Amino acid sequence: MADTSPTVGMTTYQQIKHDIIFGVLKPGAKLKLDALKEHYAASLSTLRETLNRLASEGFVDAPAQRGFLVCPVSAGDLREISHLRILLECDALDLSLENGDAEWEGNLVAAHHKLHLLEVRMLDGDETQKETWKRYDWEFHLAMIRACNSRNLLNLHAVIFDKYLRYQMLVLTNRGEDAVKEHRMMLDAALARDTASVKNLLAVHVEKGLEHTLKAMDWESP
């Protein structure tokens, strides 16, 4: 089967994006097509299409006549991403808490349960499943806003969340008990349909994550 098929193209896109987010492909690294072709078993046309797509999403830089690079990182970029995440997620929370039904509540409780179990293990010193932890973190935040019923909003939020996650994975640390408590408080406020409280808790949660990452990266605080 030719690797220009949608399935292979999507797989290549997901693999390269994953490797950028989780630091396998380092910020600022040059993405050489021949090396990528060998590593990801994809054709040059598939790779160009994939890298152009990632460039449009802001994960890859494509300066004129210089090929492709993994987008660099900076304190300013992280601050902007954090601000955009708060704006998008709070807007989605408004709609989701208004529309959410019993199924939404059940999915949210289940997502938090999975996340909390892993958070407890990490508090006990087991940090062997950091990628799973971040996936469960994503699933919890997505569960809160899933009922917003806006595909465009969810898609935009997913891109911003992935950019935010890339910075978190660069420092490979978590905020411990504080973050665990914040997730529990967000869950309780969401189930109570206390929109103002859950939005405030979300903003504080993201801002504290921003401060933590800036400090871990030895960048100035905002």
mmCIF file of C-alpha atoms in Angstrom:
data_model
loop_
_atom_site.group_PDB
_atom_site.id
_atom_site.type_symbol
_atom_site.label_atom_id
_atom_site.label_comp_id
_atom_site.label_asym_id
_atom_site.label_seq_id
_atom_site.Cartn_x
_atom_site.Cartn_y
_atom_site.Cartn_z
ATOM 1 C CA MET A 1 0.000 0.000 0.000
ATOM 2 C CA ALA A 2 1.361 3.422 -0.904
ATOM 3 C CA ASP A 3 2.205 5.584 2.084
ATOM 4 C CA THR A 4 0.219 8.461 0.617
ATOM 5 C CA SER A 5 -2.970 6.886 1.952
ATOM 6 C CA PRO A 6 -4.940 8.866 4.537
ATOM 7 C CA THR A 7 -4.202 6.211 7.168
ATOM 8 C CA VAL A 8 -0.436 6.337 6.709
ATOM 9 C CA GLY A 9 -0.464 10.117 6.408
ATOM 10 C CA MET A 10 -2.415 10.464 9.644
ATOM 11 C CA THR A 11 -0.146 7.971 11.406
ATOM 12 C CA THR A 12 2.951 9.912 10.313
ATOM 13 C CA TYR A 13 1.373 13.170 11.453
ATOM 14 C CA GLN A 14 0.471 11.715 14.850
ATOM 15 C CA GLN A 15 3.926 10.180 15.346
ATOM 16 C CA ILE A 16 5.861 13.340 14.507
ATOM 17 C CA LYS A 17 3.524 15.546 16.533
ATOM 18 C CA HIS A 18 3.857 13.172 19.487
ATOM 19 C CA ASP A 19 7.638 13.271 19.249
ATOM 20 C CA ILE A 20 7.622 17.074 19.183
ATOM 21 C CA ILE A 21 5.282 17.353 22.163
ATOM 22 C CA PHE A 22 7.151 14.782 24.239
ATOM 23 C CA GLY A 23 10.611 16.109 23.419
ATOM 24 C CA VAL A 24 11.951 13.344 21.204
ATOM 25 C CA LEU A 25 12.367 16.031 18.540
ATOM 26 C CA LYS A 26 13.961 18.931 20.413
ATOM 27 C CA PRO A 27 12.967 22.601 20.103
ATOM 28 C CA GLY A 28 14.883 24.213 17.260
ATOM 29 C CA ALA A 29 16.009 20.878 15.790
ATOM 30 C CA LYS A 30 16.316 20.744 11.994
ATOM 31 C CA LEU A 31 13.913 18.245 10.467
ATOM 32 C CA LYS A 32 15.857 16.613 7.636
ATOM 33 C CA LEU A 33 13.572 14.822 5.229
ATOM 34 C CA ASP A 34 15.943 11.941 4.473
ATOM 35 C CA ALA A 35 16.384 11.145 8.157
ATOM 36 C CA LEU A 36 12.646 11.449 8.805
ATOM 37 C CA LYS A 37 11.902 9.179 5.841
ATOM 38 C CA GLU A 38 14.038 6.428 7.318
ATOM 39 C CA HIS A 39 12.806 6.858 10.899
ATOM 40 C CA TYR A 40 9.069 7.167 10.196
ATOM 41 C CA ALA A 41 8.942 4.953 7.075
ATOM 42 C CA ALA A 42 7.083 7.590 5.098
ATOM 43 C CA SER A 43 7.548 9.028 1.626
ATOM 44 C CA LEU A 44 8.959 12.492 1.043
ATOM 45 C CA SER A 45 5.591 13.744 -0.180
ATOM 46 C CA THR A 46 3.858 12.461 2.966
ATOM 47 C CA LEU A 47 6.526 14.054 5.146
ATOM 48 C CA ARG A 48 6.261 17.416 3.395
ATOM 49 C CA GLU A 49 2.496 17.363 3.739
ATOM 50 C CA THR A 50 2.805 16.412 7.415
ATOM 51 C CA LEU A 51 5.391 19.083 8.204
ATOM 52 C CA ASN A 52 3.368 21.739 6.418
ATOM 53 C CA ARG A 53 0.341 20.750 8.469
ATOM 54 C CA LEU A 54 2.359 20.925 11.683
ATOM 55 C CA ALA A 55 3.712 24.298 10.589
ATOM 56 C CA SER A 56 0.155 25.598 10.155
ATOM 57 C CA GLU A 57 -0.585 24.449 13.722
ATOM 58 C CA GLY A 58 2.558 26.069 15.131
ATOM 59 C CA PHE A 59 4.617 22.992 16.020
ATOM 60 C CA VAL A 60 7.030 23.292 13.088
ATOM 61 C CA ASP A 61 8.741 26.357 11.659
ATOM 62 C CA ALA A 62 9.354 26.612 7.915
ATOM 63 C CA PRO A 63 11.612 29.624 7.257
ATOM 64 C CA ALA A 64 12.132 30.465 3.587
ATOM 65 C CA GLN A 65 14.807 28.353 1.906
ATOM 66 C CA ARG A 66 15.821 26.732 5.211
ATOM 67 C CA GLY A 67 13.696 23.598 5.298
ATOM 68 C CA PHE A 68 11.768 22.645 8.435
ATOM 69 C CA LEU A 69 12.608 23.169 12.109
ATOM 70 C CA VAL A 70 10.882 22.193 15.335
ATOM 71 C CA CYS A 71 9.441 25.420 16.687
ATOM 72 C CA PRO A 72 11.678 26.910 19.389
ATOM 73 C CA VAL A 73 10.412 27.638 22.889
ATOM 74 C CA SER A 74 10.414 30.857 24.869
ATOM 75 C CA ALA A 75 8.906 32.370 27.991
ATOM 76 C CA GLY A 76 6.853 34.772 25.911
ATOM 77 C CA ASP A 77 5.395 31.986 23.804
ATOM 78 C CA LEU A 78 4.482 29.966 26.902
ATOM 79 C CA ARG A 79 2.742 32.953 28.471
ATOM 80 C CA GLU A 80 0.719 33.527 25.310
ATOM 81 C CA ILE A 81 -0.228 29.849 25.039
ATOM 82 C CA SER A 82 -1.301 29.798 28.700
ATOM 83 C CA HIS A 83 -3.450 32.897 28.200
ATOM 84 C CA LEU A 84 -5.094 31.405 25.116
ATOM 85 C CA ARG A 85 -5.757 28.136 26.917
ATOM 86 C CA ILE A 86 -7.573 29.980 29.704
ATOM 87 C CA LEU A 87 -9.660 31.972 27.208
ATOM 88 C CA LEU A 88 -10.675 28.930 25.155
ATOM 89 C CA GLU A 89 -11.225 26.543 28.041
ATOM 90 C CA CYS A 90 -13.261 29.035 30.062
ATOM 91 C CA ASP A 91 -15.460 29.789 27.057
ATOM 92 C CA ALA A 92 -15.983 26.066 26.513
ATOM 93 C CA LEU A 93 -16.752 25.595 30.226
ATOM 94 C CA ASP A 94 -19.561 28.161 29.997
ATOM 95 C CA LEU A 95 -21.274 26.128 27.300
ATOM 96 C CA SER A 96 -20.433 22.690 28.657
ATOM 97 C CA LEU A 97 -21.741 23.266 32.167
ATOM 98 C CA GLU A 98 -24.946 24.652 30.686
ATOM 99 C CA ASN A 99 -25.457 21.739 28.290
ATOM 100 C CA GLY A 100 -23.971 18.800 30.191
ATOM 101 C CA ASP A 101 -26.325 15.897 30.955
ATOM 102 C CA ALA A 102 -26.076 12.808 33.158
ATOM 103 C CA GLU A 103 -23.827 11.056 30.641
ATOM 104 C CA TRP A 104 -21.493 14.061 30.653
ATOM 105 C CA GLU A 105 -21.363 13.947 34.448
ATOM 106 C CA GLY A 106 -20.562 10.227 34.430
ATOM 107 C CA ASN A 107 -17.770 10.628 31.895
ATOM 108 C CA LEU A 108 -16.323 13.517 33.876
ATOM 109 C CA VAL A 109 -16.317 11.535 37.135
ATOM 110 C CA ALA A 110 -14.696 8.564 35.377
ATOM 111 C CA ALA A 111 -12.005 10.759 33.796
ATOM 112 C CA HIS A 112 -11.178 12.318 37.149
ATOM 113 C CA HIS A 113 -11.062 8.909 38.832
ATOM 114 C CA LYS A 114 -8.434 7.632 36.391
ATOM 115 C CA LEU A 115 -6.398 10.797 36.755
ATOM 116 C CA HIS A 116 -6.622 10.811 40.545
ATOM 117 C CA LEU A 117 -5.462 7.204 40.895
ATOM 118 C CA LEU A 118 -2.337 7.983 38.891
ATOM 119 C CA GLU A 119 -1.768 11.263 40.728
ATOM 120 C CA VAL A 120 -1.805 9.378 44.042
ATOM 121 C CA ARG A 121 0.792 6.941 42.710
ATOM 122 C CA MET A 122 2.977 9.857 41.664
ATOM 123 C CA LEU A 123 2.625 11.476 45.079
ATOM 124 C CA ASP A 124 3.903 8.180 46.504
ATOM 125 C CA GLY A 125 7.019 8.517 44.335
ATOM 126 C CA ASP A 126 6.132 6.449 41.268
ATOM 127 C CA GLU A 127 6.925 8.642 38.258
ATOM 128 C CA THR A 128 7.248 5.870 35.675
ATOM 129 C CA GLN A 129 4.033 6.739 33.829
ATOM 130 C CA LYS A 130 4.365 10.436 33.099
ATOM 131 C CA GLU A 131 3.039 10.159 29.566
ATOM 132 C CA THR A 132 -0.036 8.274 30.792
ATOM 133 C CA TRP A 133 -0.482 10.867 33.531
ATOM 134 C CA LYS A 134 -0.544 13.690 30.996
ATOM 135 C CA ARG A 135 -2.968 11.746 28.786
ATOM 136 C CA TYR A 136 -5.313 11.322 31.745
ATOM 137 C CA ASP A 137 -4.900 15.015 32.571
ATOM 138 C CA TRP A 138 -5.944 15.870 29.010
ATOM 139 C CA GLU A 139 -8.903 13.486 29.189
ATOM 140 C CA PHE A 140 -10.125 15.125 32.403
ATOM 141 C CA HIS A 141 -9.951 18.656 31.026
ATOM 142 C CA LEU A 142 -11.565 17.510 27.788
ATOM 143 C CA ALA A 143 -14.351 15.784 29.720
ATOM 144 C CA MET A 144 -15.171 19.065 31.459
ATOM 145 C CA ILE A 145 -15.671 20.922 28.178
ATOM 146 C CA ARG A 146 -16.933 18.091 25.955
ATOM 147 C CA ALA A 147 -20.563 19.209 26.203
ATOM 148 C CA CYS A 148 -19.835 22.630 24.707
ATOM 149 C CA ASN A 149 -21.041 21.106 21.417
ATOM 150 C CA SER A 150 -18.632 23.162 19.325
ATOM 151 C CA ARG A 151 -16.240 21.193 17.125
ATOM 152 C CA ASN A 152 -14.312 24.337 16.204
ATOM 153 C CA LEU A 153 -13.823 25.318 19.829
ATOM 154 C CA LEU A 154 -12.751 21.808 20.823
ATOM 155 C CA ASN A 155 -10.287 21.599 17.920
ATOM 156 C CA LEU A 156 -8.721 24.972 18.734
ATOM 157 C CA HIS A 157 -8.478 24.043 22.401
ATOM 158 C CA ALA A 158 -6.807 20.723 21.560
ATOM 159 C CA VAL A 159 -4.041 22.459 19.587
ATOM 160 C CA ILE A 160 -3.396 24.976 22.364
ATOM 161 C CA PHE A 161 -3.454 22.247 25.014
ATOM 162 C CA ASP A 162 -0.831 20.276 23.086
ATOM 163 C CA LYS A 163 1.394 23.354 22.863
ATOM 164 C CA TYR A 164 1.012 23.898 26.600
ATOM 165 C CA LEU A 165 1.798 20.212 27.202
ATOM 166 C CA ARG A 166 5.026 20.460 25.177
ATOM 167 C CA TYR A 167 6.390 22.964 27.655
ATOM 168 C CA GLN A 168 5.348 20.836 30.611
ATOM 169 C CA MET A 169 7.120 17.804 29.178
ATOM 170 C CA LEU A 170 10.333 19.796 28.776
ATOM 171 C CA VAL A 171 10.626 20.190 32.553
ATOM 172 C CA LEU A 172 9.364 16.686 33.467
ATOM 173 C CA THR A 173 8.082 17.729 36.894
ATOM 174 C CA ASN A 174 4.641 18.107 38.434
ATOM 175 C CA ARG A 175 3.223 20.382 41.122
ATOM 176 C CA GLY A 176 2.255 17.561 43.456
ATOM 177 C CA GLU A 177 -0.546 17.879 46.001
ATOM 178 C CA ASP A 178 -1.592 21.364 44.892
ATOM 179 C CA ALA A 179 -2.475 20.202 41.380
ATOM 180 C CA VAL A 180 -4.312 17.158 42.773
ATOM 181 C CA LYS A 181 -6.461 19.402 44.979
ATOM 182 C CA GLU A 182 -7.143 21.783 42.096
ATOM 183 C CA HIS A 183 -8.413 18.943 39.920
ATOM 184 C CA ARG A 184 -10.734 17.742 42.711
ATOM 185 C CA MET A 185 -12.078 21.249 43.289
ATOM 186 C CA MET A 186 -12.692 21.725 39.556
ATOM 187 C CA LEU A 187 -14.587 18.433 39.444
ATOM 188 C CA ASP A 188 -16.792 19.382 42.394
ATOM 189 C CA ALA A 189 -17.522 22.846 40.991
ATOM 190 C CA ALA A 190 -18.322 21.442 37.547
ATOM 191 C CA LEU A 191 -20.732 18.852 38.946
ATOM 192 C CA ALA A 192 -22.387 21.597 41.024
ATOM 193 C CA ARG A 193 -22.694 23.662 37.806
ATOM 194 C CA ASP A 194 -20.884 26.493 39.592
ATOM 195 C CA THR A 195 -19.549 28.049 36.411
ATOM 196 C CA ALA A 196 -17.882 31.055 38.014
ATOM 197 C CA SER A 197 -15.957 28.903 40.491
ATOM 198 C CA VAL A 198 -14.794 26.296 37.982
ATOM 199 C CA LYS A 199 -13.596 29.001 35.585
ATOM 200 C CA ASN A 200 -11.684 30.738 38.370
ATOM 201 C CA LEU A 201 -10.177 27.445 39.499
ATOM 202 C CA LEU A 202 -9.158 26.629 35.916
ATOM 203 C CA ALA A 203 -7.475 30.009 35.473
ATOM 204 C CA VAL A 204 -5.537 29.591 38.718
ATOM 205 C CA HIS A 205 -4.623 26.020 37.750
ATOM 206 C CA VAL A 206 -3.158 27.088 34.399
ATOM 207 C CA GLU A 207 -1.411 30.155 35.827
ATOM 208 C CA LYS A 208 0.245 28.067 38.551
ATOM 209 C CA GLY A 209 1.348 25.580 35.890
ATOM 210 C CA LEU A 210 2.803 28.497 33.941
ATOM 211 C CA GLU A 211 4.721 29.759 36.965
ATOM 212 C CA HIS A 212 5.985 26.258 37.734
ATOM 213 C CA THR A 213 7.255 25.718 34.197
ATOM 214 C CA LEU A 214 8.874 29.166 33.978
ATOM 215 C CA LYS A 215 10.735 28.485 37.216
ATOM 216 C CA ALA A 216 11.791 25.000 36.137
ATOM 217 C CA MET A 217 13.064 26.393 32.805
ATOM 218 C CA ASP A 218 14.965 29.100 34.726
ATOM 219 C CA TRP A 219 13.014 31.813 32.943
ATOM 220 C CA GLU A 220 11.782 34.997 34.567
ATOM 221 C CA SER A 221 8.331 34.873 36.132
ATOM 222 C CA PRO A 222 5.645 36.881 34.351
#
